[in-house]
Amino acid sequence: EADIYQTPRYLVIGTGKKITLECSQTMGHDKMYWYQQDPGMELHLIHYSYGVNSTEKGDLSSESTVSRIRTEHFPLTLESARPSHTSQYLCASSEGRFTDTQYFGPGTRLTVL
Amino acid sequence: AQKVTQAQTEISVVEKEDVTLDCVYETRDTTYYLFWYKQPPSGELVFLIRRNSFDEQNEISGRYSWNFQKSTSSFNFTITASQVVDSAVYFCALSGDNNAGNMLTFGGGTRLMVKP
Protein backbone atom coordinates (compact mmCIF):
# COMPACT_ATOMS: atom_id res chain seq x y z
CA GLU A 1 0.00 0.00 0.00
CA ALA A 2 1.24 3.45 -0.92
CA ASP A 3 1.84 6.24 1.52
CA ILE A 4 0.46 9.33 -0.10
CA TYR A 5 -0.04 12.66 1.59
CA GLN A 6 -2.00 15.76 0.80
CA THR A 7 -1.89 19.16 2.44
CA PRO A 8 -3.83 21.06 3.47
CA ARG A 9 -6.79 18.81 4.28
CA TYR A 10 -9.15 21.77 4.37
CA LEU A 11 -8.74 25.22 2.85
CA VAL A 12 -11.10 28.19 2.85
CA ILE A 13 -9.89 31.07 0.74
CA GLY A 14 -11.15 34.22 -0.92
CA THR A 15 -11.70 34.77 -4.62
CA GLY A 16 -8.64 35.76 -6.60
CA LYS A 17 -6.06 34.14 -4.33
CA LYS A 18 -3.35 31.88 -5.66
CA ILE A 19 -3.27 28.46 -4.04
CA THR A 20 -1.14 25.35 -4.26
CA LEU A 21 -2.37 21.95 -3.15
CA GLU A 22 0.45 19.64 -2.16
CA CYS A 23 0.68 15.93 -2.90
CA SER A 24 3.59 13.66 -2.03
CA GLN A 25 4.11 9.91 -2.13
CA THR A 26 6.90 7.83 -0.65
CA MET A 27 6.60 4.67 -2.75
CA GLY A 28 8.57 5.83 -5.79
CA HIS A 29 5.53 5.47 -8.04
CA ASP A 30 6.00 6.71 -11.58
CA LYS A 31 2.43 7.79 -12.23
CA MET A 32 0.51 10.39 -10.30
CA TYR A 33 -2.98 11.77 -10.78
CA TRP A 34 -5.26 14.58 -9.66
CA TYR A 35 -9.01 14.06 -9.47
CA GLN A 36 -11.74 16.57 -8.76
CA GLN A 37 -14.79 15.30 -6.96
CA ASP A 38 -17.98 17.30 -7.04
CA PRO A 39 -20.67 17.10 -4.35
CA GLY A 40 -22.57 14.62 -6.50
CA MET A 41 -19.75 12.15 -5.82
CA GLU A 42 -18.53 11.69 -9.38
CA LEU A 43 -14.74 11.63 -9.79
CA HIS A 44 -13.14 13.52 -12.68
CA LEU A 45 -9.52 13.13 -13.74
CA ILE A 46 -8.03 16.61 -14.26
CA HIS A 47 -4.26 15.97 -14.50
CA TYR A 48 -1.82 13.10 -14.59
CA SER A 49 1.89 12.50 -14.93
CA TYR A 50 3.89 9.56 -16.28
CA GLY A 51 7.00 10.64 -14.41
CA VAL A 52 9.38 13.53 -13.84
CA ASN A 53 8.83 16.44 -16.26
CA SER A 54 5.69 14.80 -17.64
CA THR A 55 2.25 16.35 -17.20
CA GLU A 56 -0.95 15.71 -19.11
CA LYS A 57 -4.48 17.03 -18.94
CA GLY A 58 -7.23 14.67 -17.96
CA ASP A 59 -10.80 14.17 -19.07
CA LEU A 60 -12.18 17.23 -17.32
CA SER A 61 -10.91 20.62 -18.35
CA SER A 62 -9.45 22.48 -15.41
CA GLU A 63 -7.99 25.93 -14.91
CA SER A 64 -5.43 24.46 -12.55
CA THR A 65 -1.85 23.58 -13.49
CA VAL A 66 0.51 20.91 -12.19
CA SER A 67 4.23 20.25 -12.16
CA ARG A 68 6.38 17.15 -11.63
CA ILE A 69 9.93 18.13 -10.83
CA ARG A 70 10.52 15.26 -8.43
CA THR A 71 9.14 11.75 -8.56
CA GLU A 72 7.53 12.01 -5.16
CA HIS A 73 5.92 15.43 -5.52
CA PHE A 74 2.97 16.51 -7.71
CA PRO A 75 1.56 19.89 -6.65
CA LEU A 76 -1.54 21.47 -8.16
CA THR A 77 -1.81 25.25 -8.49
CA LEU A 78 -4.72 27.60 -9.06
CA GLU A 79 -3.47 31.05 -10.06
CA SER A 80 -6.72 32.81 -9.21
CA ALA A 81 -9.26 30.87 -7.19
CA ARG A 82 -12.96 31.27 -7.94
CA PRO A 83 -16.10 29.92 -6.21
CA SER A 84 -16.50 27.45 -9.11
CA HIS A 85 -13.25 25.81 -7.94
CA THR A 86 -14.90 24.77 -4.68
CA SER A 87 -14.55 20.99 -4.60
CA GLN A 88 -12.69 18.05 -3.13
CA TYR A 89 -9.32 17.37 -4.79
CA LEU A 90 -7.87 13.87 -4.58
CA CYS A 91 -4.32 12.89 -5.48
CA ALA A 92 -3.35 9.32 -6.40
CA SER A 93 -0.30 7.38 -7.50
CA SER A 94 0.48 4.03 -9.10
CA GLU A 95 3.46 2.11 -10.37
CA GLY A 96 2.38 2.82 -13.92
CA ARG A 97 1.17 -0.30 -15.65
CA PHE A 98 -2.53 -0.54 -16.41
CA THR A 99 -2.66 -3.49 -14.07
CA ASP A 100 -1.49 -1.43 -11.15
CA THR A 101 -3.72 -0.16 -8.42
CA GLN A 102 -4.05 3.57 -7.88
CA TYR A 103 -3.66 4.56 -4.25
CA PHE A 104 -5.26 7.74 -3.05
CA GLY A 105 -4.35 10.45 -0.59
CA PRO A 106 -6.78 11.82 2.01
CA GLY A 107 -7.93 14.68 -0.21
CA THR A 108 -8.10 18.46 0.10
CA ARG A 109 -11.49 20.04 0.55
CA LEU A 110 -11.28 23.50 -1.02
CA THR A 111 -13.86 26.23 -0.46
CA VAL A 112 -13.53 29.49 -2.35
CA LEU A 113 -15.66 32.31 -1.02
CA ALA B 1 -14.61 3.55 -24.84
CA GLN B 2 -15.03 2.24 -21.34
CA LYS B 3 -17.99 2.75 -19.07
CA VAL B 4 -18.87 1.75 -15.53
CA THR B 5 -22.44 1.96 -14.26
CA GLN B 6 -23.49 1.84 -10.65
CA ALA B 7 -27.24 2.05 -10.93
CA GLN B 8 -27.86 2.34 -7.20
CA THR B 9 -27.17 5.92 -6.18
CA GLU B 10 -28.09 5.40 -2.56
CA ILE B 11 -28.88 2.36 -0.41
CA SER B 12 -30.10 2.38 3.17
CA VAL B 13 -30.08 -0.75 5.33
CA VAL B 14 -30.37 -1.61 8.98
CA GLU B 15 -27.35 -2.99 10.77
CA LYS B 16 -26.79 -6.74 10.30
CA GLU B 17 -28.60 -6.83 6.98
CA ASP B 18 -26.75 -8.10 3.93
CA VAL B 19 -26.39 -5.66 1.07
CA THR B 20 -25.21 -5.98 -2.52
CA LEU B 21 -23.79 -3.10 -4.53
CA ASP B 22 -24.12 -3.53 -8.27
CA CYS B 23 -21.50 -2.68 -10.88
CA VAL B 24 -21.88 -3.18 -14.62
CA TYR B 25 -19.08 -2.34 -17.02
CA GLU B 26 -18.48 -1.94 -20.74
CA THR B 27 -15.14 -2.40 -22.44
CA ARG B 28 -13.68 -3.63 -25.72
CA ASP B 29 -10.38 -4.55 -24.11
CA THR B 30 -9.55 -8.24 -23.93
CA THR B 31 -7.57 -7.78 -20.76
CA TYR B 32 -8.85 -5.49 -18.08
CA TYR B 33 -8.92 -4.99 -14.35
CA LEU B 34 -11.82 -4.17 -12.07
CA PHE B 35 -11.54 -2.37 -8.76
CA TRP B 36 -13.66 -1.42 -5.79
CA TYR B 37 -12.87 1.56 -3.57
CA LYS B 38 -14.51 2.76 -0.35
CA GLN B 39 -14.82 6.46 0.49
CA PRO B 40 -15.76 6.99 4.15
CA PRO B 41 -17.02 10.39 5.37
CA SER B 42 -13.41 11.44 6.03
CA GLY B 43 -12.94 11.65 2.25
CA GLU B 44 -10.07 9.40 1.25
CA LEU B 45 -10.55 6.58 -1.25
CA VAL B 46 -9.56 3.26 0.24
CA PHE B 47 -8.63 0.45 -2.13
CA LEU B 48 -10.62 -2.74 -1.47
CA ILE B 49 -9.99 -5.18 -4.30
CA ARG B 50 -8.57 -5.65 -7.79
CA ARG B 51 -9.60 -8.49 -10.13
CA ASN B 52 -8.33 -9.26 -13.62
CA SER B 53 -10.56 -10.28 -16.48
CA PHE B 54 -9.18 -13.82 -16.60
CA ASP B 55 -10.04 -14.66 -13.03
CA GLU B 56 -13.75 -15.14 -12.49
CA GLN B 57 -13.44 -16.79 -9.13
CA ASN B 58 -15.48 -15.12 -6.46
CA GLU B 59 -13.48 -13.62 -3.64
CA ILE B 60 -14.30 -13.38 0.03
CA SER B 61 -12.54 -11.22 2.58
CA GLY B 62 -14.20 -11.30 5.97
CA ARG B 63 -17.67 -9.83 5.59
CA TYR B 64 -16.91 -8.65 2.06
CA SER B 65 -17.39 -10.75 -1.07
CA TRP B 66 -17.19 -10.02 -4.76
CA ASN B 67 -18.97 -11.76 -7.62
CA PHE B 68 -17.36 -11.28 -11.04
CA GLN B 69 -19.40 -12.50 -14.01
CA LYS B 70 -18.01 -11.83 -17.49
CA SER B 71 -21.18 -13.13 -19.12
CA THR B 72 -23.16 -10.25 -17.67
CA SER B 73 -20.24 -7.78 -17.43
CA SER B 74 -20.85 -7.38 -13.75
CA PHE B 75 -18.64 -7.13 -10.68
CA ASN B 76 -20.96 -6.95 -7.69
CA PHE B 77 -19.93 -6.36 -4.10
CA THR B 78 -21.75 -7.87 -1.13
CA ILE B 79 -21.38 -6.89 2.50
CA THR B 80 -22.65 -9.54 4.89
CA ALA B 81 -24.02 -8.53 8.28
CA SER B 82 -23.51 -4.83 7.61
CA GLN B 83 -22.22 -2.53 10.32
CA VAL B 84 -22.50 1.20 10.87
CA VAL B 85 -18.81 1.54 10.00
CA ASP B 86 -19.63 0.28 6.50
CA SER B 87 -21.45 3.55 5.82
CA ALA B 88 -19.56 5.15 2.96
CA VAL B 89 -19.61 5.80 -0.76
CA TYR B 90 -18.40 2.83 -2.78
CA PHE B 91 -16.89 3.18 -6.24
CA CYS B 92 -16.41 0.52 -8.88
CA ALA B 93 -13.68 1.22 -11.47
CA LEU B 94 -12.20 -0.31 -14.63
CA SER B 95 -8.77 -0.21 -16.30
CA GLY B 96 -8.02 -1.85 -19.66
CA ASP B 97 -4.98 -3.00 -21.66
CA ASN B 98 -5.54 -0.44 -24.42
CA ASN B 99 -5.34 2.23 -21.81
CA ALA B 100 -1.72 3.27 -21.98
CA GLY B 101 -2.15 5.88 -19.35
CA ASN B 102 -3.43 3.45 -16.74
CA MET B 103 -6.54 5.54 -16.50
CA LEU B 104 -9.31 4.36 -14.28
CA THR B 105 -12.89 4.70 -15.42
CA PHE B 106 -15.02 5.18 -12.33
CA GLY B 107 -18.68 4.52 -11.81
CA GLY B 108 -20.81 7.23 -10.27
CA GLY B 109 -20.63 5.68 -6.81
CA THR B 110 -23.19 4.16 -4.45
CA ARG B 111 -23.79 5.80 -1.08
CA LEU B 112 -24.45 3.13 1.55
CA MET B 113 -26.06 4.14 4.82
CA VAL B 114 -26.16 1.54 7.56
CA LYS B 115 -28.50 2.48 10.39
CA PRO B 116 -28.13 1.08 13.90
PDB file of C-alpha atoms in Angstrom:
ATOM      1  CA  GLU A   1       0.000   0.000   0.000  1.00  0.00           C
ATOM      2  CA  ALA A   2       1.241   3.446  -0.922  1.00  0.00           C
ATOM      3  CA  ASP A   3       1.837   6.237   1.521  1.00  0.00           C
ATOM      4  CA  ILE A   4       0.456   9.334  -0.103  1.00  0.00           C
ATOM      5  CA  TYR A   5      -0.036  12.663   1.594  1.00  0.00           C
ATOM      6  CA  GLN A   6      -2.001  15.764   0.798  1.00  0.00           C
ATOM      7  CA  THR A   7      -1.890  19.162   2.444  1.00  0.00           C
ATOM      8  CA  PRO A   8      -3.829  21.057   3.472  1.00  0.00           C
ATOM      9  CA  ARG A   9      -6.788  18.815   4.285  1.00  0.00           C
ATOM     10  CA  TYR A  10      -9.152  21.769   4.369  1.00  0.00           C
ATOM     11  CA  LEU A  11      -8.737  25.221   2.848  1.00  0.00           C
ATOM     12  CA  VAL A  12     -11.101  28.187   2.847  1.00  0.00           C
ATOM     13  CA  ILE A  13      -9.888  31.066   0.737  1.00  0.00           C
ATOM     14  CA  GLY A  14     -11.150  34.216  -0.918  1.00  0.00           C
ATOM     15  CA  THR A  15     -11.704  34.772  -4.619  1.00  0.00           C
ATOM     16  CA  GLY A  16      -8.636  35.758  -6.597  1.00  0.00           C
ATOM     17  CA  LYS A  17      -6.062  34.139  -4.334  1.00  0.00           C
ATOM     18  CA  LYS A  18      -3.352  31.876  -5.658  1.00  0.00           C
ATOM     19  CA  ILE A  19      -3.268  28.463  -4.040  1.00  0.00           C
ATOM     20  CA  THR A  20      -1.135  25.348  -4.255  1.00  0.00           C
ATOM     21  CA  LEU A  21      -2.373  21.948  -3.147  1.00  0.00           C
ATOM     22  CA  GLU A  22       0.448  19.642  -2.163  1.00  0.00           C
ATOM     23  CA  CYS A  23       0.675  15.925  -2.904  1.00  0.00           C
ATOM     24  CA  SER A  24       3.585  13.656  -2.033  1.00  0.00           C
ATOM     25  CA  GLN A  25       4.105   9.908  -2.134  1.00  0.00           C
ATOM     26  CA  THR A  26       6.898   7.832  -0.655  1.00  0.00           C
ATOM     27  CA  MET A  27       6.597   4.673  -2.754  1.00  0.00           C
ATOM     28  CA  GLY A  28       8.566   5.828  -5.786  1.00  0.00           C
ATOM     29  CA  HIS A  29       5.532   5.466  -8.036  1.00  0.00           C
ATOM     30  CA  ASP A  30       6.003   6.715 -11.576  1.00  0.00           C
ATOM     31  CA  LYS A  31       2.435   7.786 -12.232  1.00  0.00           C
ATOM     32  CA  MET A  32       0.514  10.392 -10.300  1.00  0.00           C
ATOM     33  CA  TYR A  33      -2.980  11.768 -10.776  1.00  0.00           C
ATOM     34  CA  TRP A  34      -5.258  14.577  -9.659  1.00  0.00           C
ATOM     35  CA  TYR A  35      -9.008  14.061  -9.471  1.00  0.00           C
ATOM     36  CA  GLN A  36     -11.743  16.573  -8.763  1.00  0.00           C
ATOM     37  CA  GLN A  37     -14.788  15.297  -6.962  1.00  0.00           C
ATOM     38  CA  ASP A  38     -17.985  17.297  -7.041  1.00  0.00           C
ATOM     39  CA  PRO A  39     -20.668  17.103  -4.346  1.00  0.00           C
ATOM     40  CA  GLY A  40     -22.570  14.624  -6.501  1.00  0.00           C
ATOM     41  CA  MET A  41     -19.750  12.152  -5.817  1.00  0.00           C
ATOM     42  CA  GLU A  42     -18.526  11.691  -9.378  1.00  0.00           C
ATOM     43  CA  LEU A  43     -14.736  11.631  -9.794  1.00  0.00           C
ATOM     44  CA  HIS A  44     -13.144  13.517 -12.684  1.00  0.00           C
ATOM     45  CA  LEU A  45      -9.515  13.128 -13.744  1.00  0.00           C
ATOM     46  CA  ILE A  46      -8.028  16.611 -14.260  1.00  0.00           C
ATOM     47  CA  HIS A  47      -4.265  15.966 -14.497  1.00  0.00           C
ATOM     48  CA  TYR A  48      -1.817  13.101 -14.590  1.00  0.00           C
ATOM     49  CA  SER A  49       1.886  12.504 -14.926  1.00  0.00           C
ATOM     50  CA  TYR A  50       3.887   9.559 -16.284  1.00  0.00           C
ATOM     51  CA  GLY A  51       6.999  10.644 -14.408  1.00  0.00           C
ATOM     52  CA  VAL A  52       9.381  13.534 -13.836  1.00  0.00           C
ATOM     53  CA  ASN A  53       8.827  16.436 -16.262  1.00  0.00           C
ATOM     54  CA  SER A  54       5.688  14.796 -17.641  1.00  0.00           C
ATOM     55  CA  THR A  55       2.251  16.346 -17.201  1.00  0.00           C
ATOM     56  CA  GLU A  56      -0.954  15.708 -19.113  1.00  0.00           C
ATOM     57  CA  LYS A  57      -4.483  17.028 -18.936  1.00  0.00           C
ATOM     58  CA  GLY A  58      -7.234  14.671 -17.959  1.00  0.00           C
ATOM     59  CA  ASP A  59     -10.799  14.168 -19.073  1.00  0.00           C
ATOM     60  CA  LEU A  60     -12.182  17.228 -17.320  1.00  0.00           C
ATOM     61  CA  SER A  61     -10.912  20.624 -18.351  1.00  0.00           C
ATOM     62  CA  SER A  62      -9.448  22.484 -15.414  1.00  0.00           C
ATOM     63  CA  GLU A  63      -7.986  25.933 -14.906  1.00  0.00           C
ATOM     64  CA  SER A  64      -5.425  24.456 -12.550  1.00  0.00           C
ATOM     65  CA  THR A  65      -1.850  23.577 -13.485  1.00  0.00           C
ATOM     66  CA  VAL A  66       0.513  20.906 -12.195  1.00  0.00           C
ATOM     67  CA  SER A  67       4.230  20.246 -12.158  1.00  0.00           C
ATOM     68  CA  ARG A  68       6.379  17.148 -11.633  1.00  0.00           C
ATOM     69  CA  ILE A  69       9.933  18.126 -10.834  1.00  0.00           C
ATOM     70  CA  ARG A  70      10.520  15.262  -8.426  1.00  0.00           C
ATOM     71  CA  THR A  71       9.136  11.751  -8.556  1.00  0.00           C
ATOM     72  CA  GLU A  72       7.528  12.009  -5.160  1.00  0.00           C
ATOM     73  CA  HIS A  73       5.924  15.433  -5.523  1.00  0.00           C
ATOM     74  CA  PHE A  74       2.966  16.511  -7.706  1.00  0.00           C
ATOM     75  CA  PRO A  75       1.560  19.890  -6.650  1.00  0.00           C
ATOM     76  CA  LEU A  76      -1.544  21.470  -8.155  1.00  0.00           C
ATOM     77  CA  THR A  77      -1.805  25.255  -8.491  1.00  0.00           C
ATOM     78  CA  LEU A  78      -4.723  27.605  -9.060  1.00  0.00           C
ATOM     79  CA  GLU A  79      -3.473  31.053 -10.055  1.00  0.00           C
ATOM     80  CA  SER A  80      -6.722  32.808  -9.214  1.00  0.00           C
ATOM     81  CA  ALA A  81      -9.263  30.872  -7.191  1.00  0.00           C
ATOM     82  CA  ARG A  82     -12.961  31.267  -7.937  1.00  0.00           C
ATOM     83  CA  PRO A  83     -16.095  29.916  -6.215  1.00  0.00           C
ATOM     84  CA  SER A  84     -16.501  27.452  -9.111  1.00  0.00           C
ATOM     85  CA  HIS A  85     -13.254  25.807  -7.938  1.00  0.00           C
ATOM     86  CA  THR A  86     -14.899  24.770  -4.685  1.00  0.00           C
ATOM     87  CA  SER A  87     -14.546  20.994  -4.604  1.00  0.00           C
ATOM     88  CA  GLN A  88     -12.690  18.050  -3.125  1.00  0.00           C
ATOM     89  CA  TYR A  89      -9.324  17.373  -4.792  1.00  0.00           C
ATOM     90  CA  LEU A  90      -7.870  13.872  -4.578  1.00  0.00           C
ATOM     91  CA  CYS A  91      -4.319  12.895  -5.480  1.00  0.00           C
ATOM     92  CA  ALA A  92      -3.353   9.323  -6.400  1.00  0.00           C
ATOM     93  CA  SER A  93      -0.299   7.381  -7.496  1.00  0.00           C
ATOM     94  CA  SER A  94       0.479   4.029  -9.101  1.00  0.00           C
ATOM     95  CA  GLU A  95       3.462   2.106 -10.373  1.00  0.00           C
ATOM     96  CA  GLY A  96       2.383   2.825 -13.916  1.00  0.00           C
ATOM     97  CA  ARG A  97       1.166  -0.298 -15.653  1.00  0.00           C
ATOM     98  CA  PHE A  98      -2.525  -0.545 -16.409  1.00  0.00           C
ATOM     99  CA  THR A  99      -2.661  -3.489 -14.068  1.00  0.00           C
ATOM    100  CA  ASP A 100      -1.495  -1.426 -11.152  1.00  0.00           C
ATOM    101  CA  THR A 101      -3.716  -0.155  -8.421  1.00  0.00           C
ATOM    102  CA  GLN A 102      -4.053   3.568  -7.877  1.00  0.00           C
ATOM    103  CA  TYR A 103      -3.658   4.557  -4.246  1.00  0.00           C
ATOM    104  CA  PHE A 104      -5.263   7.741  -3.045  1.00  0.00           C
ATOM    105  CA  GLY A 105      -4.352  10.452  -0.595  1.00  0.00           C
ATOM    106  CA  PRO A 106      -6.778  11.819   2.011  1.00  0.00           C
ATOM    107  CA  GLY A 107      -7.931  14.677  -0.211  1.00  0.00           C
ATOM    108  CA  THR A 108      -8.096  18.455   0.098  1.00  0.00           C
ATOM    109  CA  ARG A 109     -11.486  20.036   0.553  1.00  0.00           C
ATOM    110  CA  LEU A 110     -11.284  23.495  -1.018  1.00  0.00           C
ATOM    111  CA  THR A 111     -13.859  26.229  -0.459  1.00  0.00           C
ATOM    112  CA  VAL A 112     -13.533  29.490  -2.350  1.00  0.00           C
ATOM    113  CA  LEU A 113     -15.665  32.307  -1.023  1.00  0.00           C
TER     114      LEU A 113
ATOM    115  CA  ALA B   1     -14.614   3.549 -24.835  1.00  0.00           C
ATOM    116  CA  GLN B   2     -15.025   2.241 -21.341  1.00  0.00           C
ATOM    117  CA  LYS B   3     -17.987   2.749 -19.074  1.00  0.00           C
ATOM    118  CA  VAL B   4     -18.873   1.745 -15.527  1.00  0.00           C
ATOM    119  CA  THR B   5     -22.438   1.959 -14.263  1.00  0.00           C
ATOM    120  CA  GLN B   6     -23.488   1.841 -10.646  1.00  0.00           C
ATOM    121  CA  ALA B   7     -27.240   2.049 -10.934  1.00  0.00           C
ATOM    122  CA  GLN B   8     -27.862   2.335  -7.199  1.00  0.00           C
ATOM    123  CA  THR B   9     -27.172   5.916  -6.184  1.00  0.00           C
ATOM    124  CA  GLU B  10     -28.088   5.397  -2.557  1.00  0.00           C
ATOM    125  CA  ILE B  11     -28.878   2.359  -0.408  1.00  0.00           C
ATOM    126  CA  SER B  12     -30.096   2.379   3.167  1.00  0.00           C
ATOM    127  CA  VAL B  13     -30.080  -0.747   5.331  1.00  0.00           C
ATOM    128  CA  VAL B  14     -30.374  -1.606   8.980  1.00  0.00           C
ATOM    129  CA  GLU B  15     -27.348  -2.990  10.768  1.00  0.00           C
ATOM    130  CA  LYS B  16     -26.785  -6.741  10.304  1.00  0.00           C
ATOM    131  CA  GLU B  17     -28.604  -6.827   6.978  1.00  0.00           C
ATOM    132  CA  ASP B  18     -26.751  -8.104   3.932  1.00  0.00           C
ATOM    133  CA  VAL B  19     -26.395  -5.655   1.071  1.00  0.00           C
ATOM    134  CA  THR B  20     -25.207  -5.981  -2.521  1.00  0.00           C
ATOM    135  CA  LEU B  21     -23.787  -3.097  -4.529  1.00  0.00           C
ATOM    136  CA  ASP B  22     -24.123  -3.529  -8.269  1.00  0.00           C
ATOM    137  CA  CYS B  23     -21.498  -2.684 -10.877  1.00  0.00           C
ATOM    138  CA  VAL B  24     -21.876  -3.175 -14.619  1.00  0.00           C
ATOM    139  CA  TYR B  25     -19.083  -2.344 -17.023  1.00  0.00           C
ATOM    140  CA  GLU B  26     -18.485  -1.945 -20.740  1.00  0.00           C
ATOM    141  CA  THR B  27     -15.135  -2.403 -22.444  1.00  0.00           C
ATOM    142  CA  ARG B  28     -13.680  -3.632 -25.721  1.00  0.00           C
ATOM    143  CA  ASP B  29     -10.385  -4.549 -24.113  1.00  0.00           C
ATOM    144  CA  THR B  30      -9.550  -8.240 -23.933  1.00  0.00           C
ATOM    145  CA  THR B  31      -7.572  -7.779 -20.755  1.00  0.00           C
ATOM    146  CA  TYR B  32      -8.854  -5.487 -18.082  1.00  0.00           C
ATOM    147  CA  TYR B  33      -8.919  -4.987 -14.346  1.00  0.00           C
ATOM    148  CA  LEU B  34     -11.816  -4.174 -12.071  1.00  0.00           C
ATOM    149  CA  PHE B  35     -11.536  -2.367  -8.757  1.00  0.00           C
ATOM    150  CA  TRP B  36     -13.659  -1.416  -5.786  1.00  0.00           C
ATOM    151  CA  TYR B  37     -12.869   1.556  -3.566  1.00  0.00           C
ATOM    152  CA  LYS B  38     -14.505   2.756  -0.350  1.00  0.00           C
ATOM    153  CA  GLN B  39     -14.818   6.455   0.488  1.00  0.00           C
ATOM    154  CA  PRO B  40     -15.761   6.992   4.153  1.00  0.00           C
ATOM    155  CA  PRO B  41     -17.019  10.392   5.370  1.00  0.00           C
ATOM    156  CA  SER B  42     -13.406  11.445   6.027  1.00  0.00           C
ATOM    157  CA  GLY B  43     -12.937  11.651   2.252  1.00  0.00           C
ATOM    158  CA  GLU B  44     -10.069   9.404   1.253  1.00  0.00           C
ATOM    159  CA  LEU B  45     -10.551   6.582  -1.249  1.00  0.00           C
ATOM    160  CA  VAL B  46      -9.559   3.257   0.242  1.00  0.00           C
ATOM    161  CA  PHE B  47      -8.628   0.449  -2.125  1.00  0.00           C
ATOM    162  CA  LEU B  48     -10.619  -2.743  -1.468  1.00  0.00           C
ATOM    163  CA  ILE B  49      -9.988  -5.179  -4.302  1.00  0.00           C
ATOM    164  CA  ARG B  50      -8.571  -5.651  -7.791  1.00  0.00           C
ATOM    165  CA  ARG B  51      -9.600  -8.488 -10.132  1.00  0.00           C
ATOM    166  CA  ASN B  52      -8.327  -9.258 -13.620  1.00  0.00           C
ATOM    167  CA  SER B  53     -10.561 -10.279 -16.481  1.00  0.00           C
ATOM    168  CA  PHE B  54      -9.182 -13.822 -16.602  1.00  0.00           C
ATOM    169  CA  ASP B  55     -10.043 -14.659 -13.026  1.00  0.00           C
ATOM    170  CA  GLU B  56     -13.755 -15.138 -12.492  1.00  0.00           C
ATOM    171  CA  GLN B  57     -13.439 -16.791  -9.133  1.00  0.00           C
ATOM    172  CA  ASN B  58     -15.478 -15.115  -6.461  1.00  0.00           C
ATOM    173  CA  GLU B  59     -13.484 -13.618  -3.644  1.00  0.00           C
ATOM    174  CA  ILE B  60     -14.298 -13.379   0.033  1.00  0.00           C
ATOM    175  CA  SER B  61     -12.538 -11.221   2.581  1.00  0.00           C
ATOM    176  CA  GLY B  62     -14.199 -11.301   5.971  1.00  0.00           C
ATOM    177  CA  ARG B  63     -17.674  -9.829   5.592  1.00  0.00           C
ATOM    178  CA  TYR B  64     -16.910  -8.651   2.058  1.00  0.00           C
ATOM    179  CA  SER B  65     -17.385 -10.750  -1.066  1.00  0.00           C
ATOM    180  CA  TRP B  66     -17.186 -10.020  -4.756  1.00  0.00           C
ATOM    181  CA  ASN B  67     -18.975 -11.757  -7.617  1.00  0.00           C
ATOM    182  CA  PHE B  68     -17.364 -11.277 -11.040  1.00  0.00           C
ATOM    183  CA  GLN B  69     -19.400 -12.504 -14.013  1.00  0.00           C
ATOM    184  CA  LYS B  70     -18.007 -11.833 -17.486  1.00  0.00           C
ATOM    185  CA  SER B  71     -21.178 -13.134 -19.122  1.00  0.00           C
ATOM    186  CA  THR B  72     -23.157 -10.254 -17.671  1.00  0.00           C
ATOM    187  CA  SER B  73     -20.240  -7.776 -17.435  1.00  0.00           C
ATOM    188  CA  SER B  74     -20.849  -7.376 -13.747  1.00  0.00           C
ATOM    189  CA  PHE B  75     -18.642  -7.125 -10.684  1.00  0.00           C
ATOM    190  CA  ASN B  76     -20.963  -6.951  -7.694  1.00  0.00           C
ATOM    191  CA  PHE B  77     -19.926  -6.360  -4.104  1.00  0.00           C
ATOM    192  CA  THR B  78     -21.745  -7.874  -1.129  1.00  0.00           C
ATOM    193  CA  ILE B  79     -21.376  -6.891   2.501  1.00  0.00           C
ATOM    194  CA  THR B  80     -22.647  -9.541   4.889  1.00  0.00           C
ATOM    195  CA  ALA B  81     -24.019  -8.530   8.280  1.00  0.00           C
ATOM    196  CA  SER B  82     -23.510  -4.832   7.606  1.00  0.00           C
ATOM    197  CA  GLN B  83     -22.219  -2.528  10.319  1.00  0.00           C
ATOM    198  CA  VAL B  84     -22.504   1.202  10.867  1.00  0.00           C
ATOM    199  CA  VAL B  85     -18.805   1.542  10.003  1.00  0.00           C
ATOM    200  CA  ASP B  86     -19.625   0.280   6.503  1.00  0.00           C
ATOM    201  CA  SER B  87     -21.448   3.546   5.824  1.00  0.00           C
ATOM    202  CA  ALA B  88     -19.556   5.151   2.957  1.00  0.00           C
ATOM    203  CA  VAL B  89     -19.609   5.805  -0.760  1.00  0.00           C
ATOM    204  CA  TYR B  90     -18.403   2.827  -2.775  1.00  0.00           C
ATOM    205  CA  PHE B  91     -16.887   3.177  -6.235  1.00  0.00           C
ATOM    206  CA  CYS B  92     -16.405   0.524  -8.875  1.00  0.00           C
ATOM    207  CA  ALA B  93     -13.683   1.218 -11.466  1.00  0.00           C
ATOM    208  CA  LEU B  94     -12.204  -0.305 -14.632  1.00  0.00           C
ATOM    209  CA  SER B  95      -8.770  -0.213 -16.299  1.00  0.00           C
ATOM    210  CA  GLY B  96      -8.020  -1.850 -19.662  1.00  0.00           C
ATOM    211  CA  ASP B  97      -4.978  -2.997 -21.657  1.00  0.00           C
ATOM    212  CA  ASN B  98      -5.543  -0.442 -24.417  1.00  0.00           C
ATOM    213  CA  ASN B  99      -5.342   2.229 -21.815  1.00  0.00           C
ATOM    214  CA  ALA B 100      -1.720   3.272 -21.981  1.00  0.00           C
ATOM    215  CA  GLY B 101      -2.149   5.879 -19.351  1.00  0.00           C
ATOM    216  CA  ASN B 102      -3.434   3.452 -16.737  1.00  0.00           C
ATOM    217  CA  MET B 103      -6.542   5.544 -16.503  1.00  0.00           C
ATOM    218  CA  LEU B 104      -9.311   4.364 -14.283  1.00  0.00           C
ATOM    219  CA  THR B 105     -12.886   4.702 -15.423  1.00  0.00           C
ATOM    220  CA  PHE B 106     -15.020   5.180 -12.335  1.00  0.00           C
ATOM    221  CA  GLY B 107     -18.683   4.518 -11.811  1.00  0.00           C
ATOM    222  CA  GLY B 108     -20.813   7.227 -10.270  1.00  0.00           C
ATOM    223  CA  GLY B 109     -20.630   5.675  -6.814  1.00  0.00           C
ATOM    224  CA  THR B 110     -23.187   4.160  -4.451  1.00  0.00           C
ATOM    225  CA  ARG B 111     -23.793   5.796  -1.080  1.00  0.00           C
ATOM    226  CA  LEU B 112     -24.445   3.132   1.548  1.00  0.00           C
ATOM    227  CA  MET B 113     -26.056   4.135   4.819  1.00  0.00           C
ATOM    228  CA  VAL B 114     -26.157   1.537   7.556  1.00  0.00           C
ATOM    229  CA  LYS B 115     -28.501   2.483  10.386  1.00  0.00           C
ATOM    230  CA  PRO B 116     -28.130   1.077  13.902  1.00  0.00           C
TER     231      PRO B 116
END
